[in-house]
Every structure is written in structure tokens, then in C-alpha cells.
PDB file of C-alpha atoms in Angstrom:
ATOM      1  CA  MET A   1       4.429   4.249  17.590  1.00 73.00           C
ATOM      2  CA  MET A   2       1.252   2.330  20.218  1.00 75.00           C
ATOM      3  CA  LEU A   3       2.472  -1.188  18.098  1.00 72.00           C
ATOM      4  CA  ALA A   4       5.866  -0.870  18.103  1.00 68.00           C
ATOM      5  CA  VAL A   5       6.090   0.040  21.787  1.00 70.00           C
ATOM      6  CA  ARG A   6       3.068  -2.274  22.484  1.00 73.00           C
ATOM      7  CA  ARG A   7       0.632   0.580  24.170  1.00 74.00           C
ATOM      8  CA  GLY A   8      -3.182  -0.968  23.379  1.00 74.00           C
ATOM      9  CA  SER A   9      -4.592   0.972  26.051  1.00 77.00           C
ATOM     10  CA  ASP A  10      -3.740   4.203  23.488  1.00 83.00           C
ATOM     11  CA  LEU A  11      -5.699   2.212  20.398  1.00 86.00           C
ATOM     12  CA  ASP A  12      -8.778   3.238  21.277  1.00 87.00           C
ATOM     13  CA  ALA A  13      -8.224   7.443  21.964  1.00 89.00           C
ATOM     14  CA  TRP A  14      -6.853   7.167  18.576  1.00 88.00           C
ATOM     15  CA  LEU A  15      -9.106   6.102  17.092  1.00 90.00           C
ATOM     16  CA  ILE A  16     -11.528   8.704  18.723  1.00 91.00           C
ATOM     17  CA  GLN A  17      -8.717  11.485  17.017  1.00 91.00           C
ATOM     18  CA  ALA A  18      -9.457  10.337  14.093  1.00 90.00           C
ATOM     19  CA  GLU A  19     -13.009   9.427  13.538  1.00 89.00           C
ATOM     20  CA  HIS A  20     -13.557  13.236  14.261  1.00 90.00           C
ATOM     21  CA  CYS A  21     -10.423  15.045  12.213  1.00 89.00           C
ATOM     22  CA  GLY A  22     -10.565  16.433   9.730  1.00 86.00           C
ATOM     23  CA  LEU A  23      -9.688  13.956   7.007  1.00 90.00           C
ATOM     24  CA  PRO A  24     -11.729  10.648   5.361  1.00 90.00           C
ATOM     25  CA  GLU A  25      -8.915   8.761   5.287  1.00 92.00           C
ATOM     26  CA  PHE A  26      -8.036   8.540   9.129  1.00 90.00           C
ATOM     27  CA  HIS A  27     -12.039   8.423   9.394  1.00 90.00           C
ATOM     28  CA  LYS A  28     -12.022   5.678   6.414  1.00 93.00           C
ATOM     29  CA  MET A  29      -9.054   3.859   8.137  1.00 91.00           C
ATOM     30  CA  ALA A  30     -10.990   4.402  11.958  1.00 91.00           C
ATOM     31  CA  ARG A  31     -13.965   3.165  10.462  1.00 92.00           C
ATOM     32  CA  GLY A  32     -12.441  -0.082   9.061  1.00 93.00           C
ATOM     33  CA  ILE A  33     -10.551  -1.013  12.500  1.00 91.00           C
ATOM     34  CA  ARG A  34     -14.063  -0.695  14.106  1.00 92.00           C
ATOM     35  CA  LEU A  35     -14.810  -3.358  11.703  1.00 93.00           C
ATOM     36  CA  ASP A  36     -12.711  -5.384  12.770  1.00 91.00           C
ATOM     37  CA  TYR A  37     -11.323  -4.828  16.251  1.00 89.00           C
ATOM     38  CA  ALA A  38     -11.195  -8.512  17.598  1.00 89.00           C
ATOM     39  CA  ALA A  39      -8.619  -9.007  15.625  1.00 85.00           C
ATOM     40  CA  VAL A  40      -6.627  -5.277  15.864  1.00 85.00           C
ATOM     41  CA  LYS A  41      -6.356  -5.313  19.608  1.00 84.00           C
ATOM     42  CA  PRO A  42      -5.254  -7.691  20.384  1.00 83.00           C
ATOM     43  CA  ALA A  43      -2.251  -7.319  17.068  1.00 81.00           C
ATOM     44  CA  PHE A  44      -0.776  -4.715  20.595  1.00 78.00           C
ATOM     45  CA  SER A  45      -0.101  -7.097  23.390  1.00 76.00           C
ATOM     46  CA  SER A  46       0.765  -9.360  20.865  1.00 76.00           C
ATOM     47  CA  GLU A  47       4.748 -10.303  21.092  1.00 77.00           C
ATOM     48  CA  TRP A  48       4.613 -12.213  17.073  1.00 77.00           C
ATOM     49  CA  SER A  49       4.162 -10.720  13.957  1.00 75.00           C
ATOM     50  CA  GLN A  50       3.507 -11.416  11.024  1.00 79.00           C
ATOM     51  CA  GLY A  51       6.694  -9.274   8.899  1.00 80.00           C
ATOM     52  CA  GLN A  52       8.445 -12.673   8.142  1.00 82.00           C
ATOM     53  CA  VAL A  53       5.227 -14.279   6.202  1.00 85.00           C
ATOM     54  CA  GLU A  54       4.484 -10.607   4.541  1.00 87.00           C
ATOM     55  CA  ALA A  55       8.161 -10.431   3.147  1.00 88.00           C
ATOM     56  CA  GLN A  56       8.016 -13.577   2.129  1.00 86.00           C
ATOM     57  CA  VAL A  57       4.332 -13.990   0.225  1.00 89.00           C
ATOM     58  CA  ASN A  58       5.208  -9.737  -1.353  1.00 90.00           C
ATOM     59  CA  CYS A  59       8.135 -11.920  -2.899  1.00 85.00           C
ATOM     60  CA  LEU A  60       6.483 -14.903  -4.704  1.00 86.00           C
ATOM     61  CA  LYS A  61       4.407 -11.970  -5.695  1.00 88.00           C
ATOM     62  CA  LEU A  62       7.281  -9.537  -7.341  1.00 85.00           C
ATOM     63  CA  GLN A  63       8.179 -12.918  -8.956  1.00 82.00           C
ATOM     64  CA  LYS A  64       5.460 -13.532 -10.719  1.00 84.00           C
ATOM     65  CA  ARG A  65       4.334  -9.699 -11.406  1.00 84.00           C
ATOM     66  CA  ILE A  66       8.403 -10.131 -13.362  1.00 82.00           C
ATOM     67  CA  VAL A  67       7.165 -13.712 -15.542  1.00 80.00           C
ATOM     68  CA  PHE A  68       3.654 -12.901 -16.280  1.00 82.00           C
ATOM     69  CA  GLY A  69       2.639 -13.776 -19.476  1.00 80.00           C
ATOM     70  CA  ARG A  70       6.707 -14.781 -20.431  1.00 80.00           C
ATOM     71  CA  ALA A  71       7.125 -18.136 -19.033  1.00 76.00           C
ATOM     72  CA  ASN A  72       5.294 -21.167 -17.723  1.00 82.00           C
ATOM     73  CA  PHE A  73       4.906 -22.215 -14.203  1.00 82.00           C
ATOM     74  CA  ASP A  74       7.717 -24.738 -14.155  1.00 83.00           C
ATOM     75  CA  LEU A  75      10.032 -20.785 -14.997  1.00 83.00           C
ATOM     76  CA  LEU A  76       8.169 -19.379 -11.385  1.00 80.00           C
ATOM     77  CA  ARG A  77       9.373 -22.216  -9.983  1.00 83.00           C
ATOM     78  CA  LEU A  78      12.739 -22.594 -10.533  1.00 83.00           C
ATOM     79  CA  ARG A  79      13.234 -18.478  -9.730  1.00 80.00           C
ATOM     80  CA  VAL A  80      11.243 -19.066  -6.622  1.00 79.00           C
ATOM     81  CA  LEU A  81      13.675 -21.927  -5.472  1.00 83.00           C
ATOM     82  CA  CYS A  82      16.672 -20.363  -6.291  1.00 81.00           C
ATOM     83  CA  ARG A  83      16.271 -17.875  -3.231  1.00 71.00           C
ATOM     84  CA  VAL A  84      16.051 -20.318  -1.419  1.00 60.00           C
TER      85      VAL A  84
END
């Protein structure tokens, strides 16, 4: 929700809560965000999103998985180009 409404000011408080909660998964995620804090913090204030790019990459990976072991690069290329 913080990212959707661009409330970057709440990130620091959330990280502190995540680091002190009893769930190791949250602790690990908070530690990872702290390591890359300089890149994560601007994402809360930017109006730009990587959503479209990530969707295209995900779709391409799916196509690769579908034809893996059954076809060569030419068929993969045709399948990707047919989607356009």
C-alpha cells in the first residue's frame, strides 16, 4: 500500500517493524531492502514503473519454458513474434 500511494516516508518505520517482528522472512526482506536502500527509496516517489517491462520479460520466459527441449530458436522466435 505504501508503494501504491507513494508514501516513502513510511518505509523507514516499516523496516524497523519488520526487523523487530518474530518472522524471519520479514527480517530477511528488511535486511535486503536496507542493502539496496538507495535504489528502493526513490521507487516510492517516482511516477515511473517497470511493470510493463517485467510483464514482457515474464511472458518471454514463459514461452521459453514451453518450447524448452522441443524446439529450436527459430520456433521460439516465431512464437514471440506471433504475439506482437
